[in-house]
mmCIF file of C-alpha atoms in Angstrom:
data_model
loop_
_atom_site.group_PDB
_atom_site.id
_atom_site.type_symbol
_atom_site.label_atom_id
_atom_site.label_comp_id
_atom_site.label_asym_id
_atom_site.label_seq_id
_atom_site.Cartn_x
_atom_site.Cartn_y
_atom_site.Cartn_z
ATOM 1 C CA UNK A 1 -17.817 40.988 -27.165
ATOM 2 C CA UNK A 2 -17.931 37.911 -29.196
ATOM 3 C CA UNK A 3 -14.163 37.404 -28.864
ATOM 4 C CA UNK A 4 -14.402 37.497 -24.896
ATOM 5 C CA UNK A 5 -17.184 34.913 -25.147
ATOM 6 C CA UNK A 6 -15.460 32.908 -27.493
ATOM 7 C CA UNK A 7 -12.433 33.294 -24.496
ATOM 8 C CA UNK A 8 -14.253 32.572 -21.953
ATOM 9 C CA UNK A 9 -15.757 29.441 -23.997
ATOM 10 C CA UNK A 10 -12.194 28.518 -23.923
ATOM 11 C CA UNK A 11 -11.509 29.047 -20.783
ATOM 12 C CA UNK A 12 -14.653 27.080 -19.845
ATOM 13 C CA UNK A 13 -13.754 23.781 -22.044
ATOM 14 C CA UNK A 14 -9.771 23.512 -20.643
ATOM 15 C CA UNK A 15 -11.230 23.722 -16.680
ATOM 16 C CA UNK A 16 -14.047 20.851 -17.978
ATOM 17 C CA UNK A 17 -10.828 18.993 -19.334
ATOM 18 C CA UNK A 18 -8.959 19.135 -16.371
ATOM 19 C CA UNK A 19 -12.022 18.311 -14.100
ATOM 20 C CA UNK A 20 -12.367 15.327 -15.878
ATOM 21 C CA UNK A 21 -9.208 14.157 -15.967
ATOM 22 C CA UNK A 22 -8.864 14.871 -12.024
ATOM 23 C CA UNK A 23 -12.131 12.852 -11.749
ATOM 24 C CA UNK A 24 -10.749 9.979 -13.445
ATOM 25 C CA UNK A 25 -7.915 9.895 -11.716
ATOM 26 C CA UNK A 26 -9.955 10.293 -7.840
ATOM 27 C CA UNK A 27 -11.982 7.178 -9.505
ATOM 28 C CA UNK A 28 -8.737 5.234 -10.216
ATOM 29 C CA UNK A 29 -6.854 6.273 -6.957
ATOM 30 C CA UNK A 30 -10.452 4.837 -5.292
ATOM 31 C CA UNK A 31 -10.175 1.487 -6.864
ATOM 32 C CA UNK A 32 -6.433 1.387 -5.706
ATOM 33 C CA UNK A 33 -7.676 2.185 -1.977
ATOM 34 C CA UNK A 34 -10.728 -0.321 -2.023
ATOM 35 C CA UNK A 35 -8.035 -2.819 -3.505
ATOM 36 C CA UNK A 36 -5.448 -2.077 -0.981
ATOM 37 C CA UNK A 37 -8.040 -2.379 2.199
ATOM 38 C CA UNK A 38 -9.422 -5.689 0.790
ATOM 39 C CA UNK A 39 -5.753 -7.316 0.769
ATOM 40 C CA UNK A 40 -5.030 -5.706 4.034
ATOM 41 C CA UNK A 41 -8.072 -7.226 5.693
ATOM 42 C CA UNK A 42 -7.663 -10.570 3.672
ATOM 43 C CA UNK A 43 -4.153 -10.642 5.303
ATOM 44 C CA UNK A 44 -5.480 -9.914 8.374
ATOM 45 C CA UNK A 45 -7.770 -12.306 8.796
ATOM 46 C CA UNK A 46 -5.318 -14.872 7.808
ATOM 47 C CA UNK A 47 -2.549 -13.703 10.390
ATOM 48 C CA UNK A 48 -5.570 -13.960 12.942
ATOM 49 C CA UNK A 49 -6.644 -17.907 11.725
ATOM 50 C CA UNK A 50 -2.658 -18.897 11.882
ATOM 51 C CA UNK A 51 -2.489 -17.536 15.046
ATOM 52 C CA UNK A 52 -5.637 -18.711 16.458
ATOM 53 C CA UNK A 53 -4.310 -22.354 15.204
ATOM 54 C CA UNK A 54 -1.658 -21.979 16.727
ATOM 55 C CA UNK A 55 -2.667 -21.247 20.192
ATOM 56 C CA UNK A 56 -5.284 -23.689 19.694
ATOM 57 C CA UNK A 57 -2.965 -26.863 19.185
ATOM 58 C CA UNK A 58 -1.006 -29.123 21.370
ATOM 59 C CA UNK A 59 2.385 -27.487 22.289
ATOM 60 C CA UNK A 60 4.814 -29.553 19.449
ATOM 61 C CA UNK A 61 8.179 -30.365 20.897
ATOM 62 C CA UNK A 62 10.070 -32.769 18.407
ATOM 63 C CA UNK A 63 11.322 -35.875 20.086
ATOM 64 C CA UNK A 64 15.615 -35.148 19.830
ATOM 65 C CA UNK A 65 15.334 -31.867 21.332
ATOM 66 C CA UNK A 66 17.988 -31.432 23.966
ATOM 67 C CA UNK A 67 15.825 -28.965 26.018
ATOM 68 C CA UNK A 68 13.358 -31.601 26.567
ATOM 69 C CA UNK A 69 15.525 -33.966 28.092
ATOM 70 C CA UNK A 70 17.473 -33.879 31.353
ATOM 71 C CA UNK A 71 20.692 -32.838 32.046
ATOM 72 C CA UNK A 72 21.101 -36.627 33.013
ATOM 73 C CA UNK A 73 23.662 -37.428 30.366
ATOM 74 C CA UNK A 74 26.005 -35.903 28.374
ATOM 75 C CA UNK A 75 25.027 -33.468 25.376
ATOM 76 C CA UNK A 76 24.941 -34.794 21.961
ATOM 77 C CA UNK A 77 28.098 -33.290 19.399
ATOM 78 C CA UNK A 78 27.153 -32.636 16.069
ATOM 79 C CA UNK A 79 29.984 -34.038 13.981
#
């Protein structure tokens, strides 16, 4: 009888073991998660204020650019 307890105790203490362990690594694997979701919203939100300031400013068209001028003349030849 006192060796099946003894078993048992065993038994008992290598299941609390592994419980922990699989604890600490659900609390780990959490922290991962929570630190993934932060960066993807951080990114997010940045994407969204680029894009924003973007649509928000005056169209830029630099001042040389062939499609902005007419087909008047002749092209310009890079040498």
């Amino acid at each position: 009888m006192q060796a099946r307890v003894f078993q048992l105790n065993q038994s008992l203490s290598a299941a609390l073991e592994r419980l922990r362990a699989r604890d600490a690594q659900c609390d780990q694997l959490e922290a991962e998660l929570k630190l993934v979701q932060n960066a993807t919203l951080e990114y997010k939100l940045l994407l969204y204020l680029l894009l924003r300031q973007r649509a928000c400013a005056p169209p830029c068209v630099p001042a040389d650019c062939v499609f902005t001028k007419g087909l008047s003349g002749p092209l310009p030849v890079e040498a």
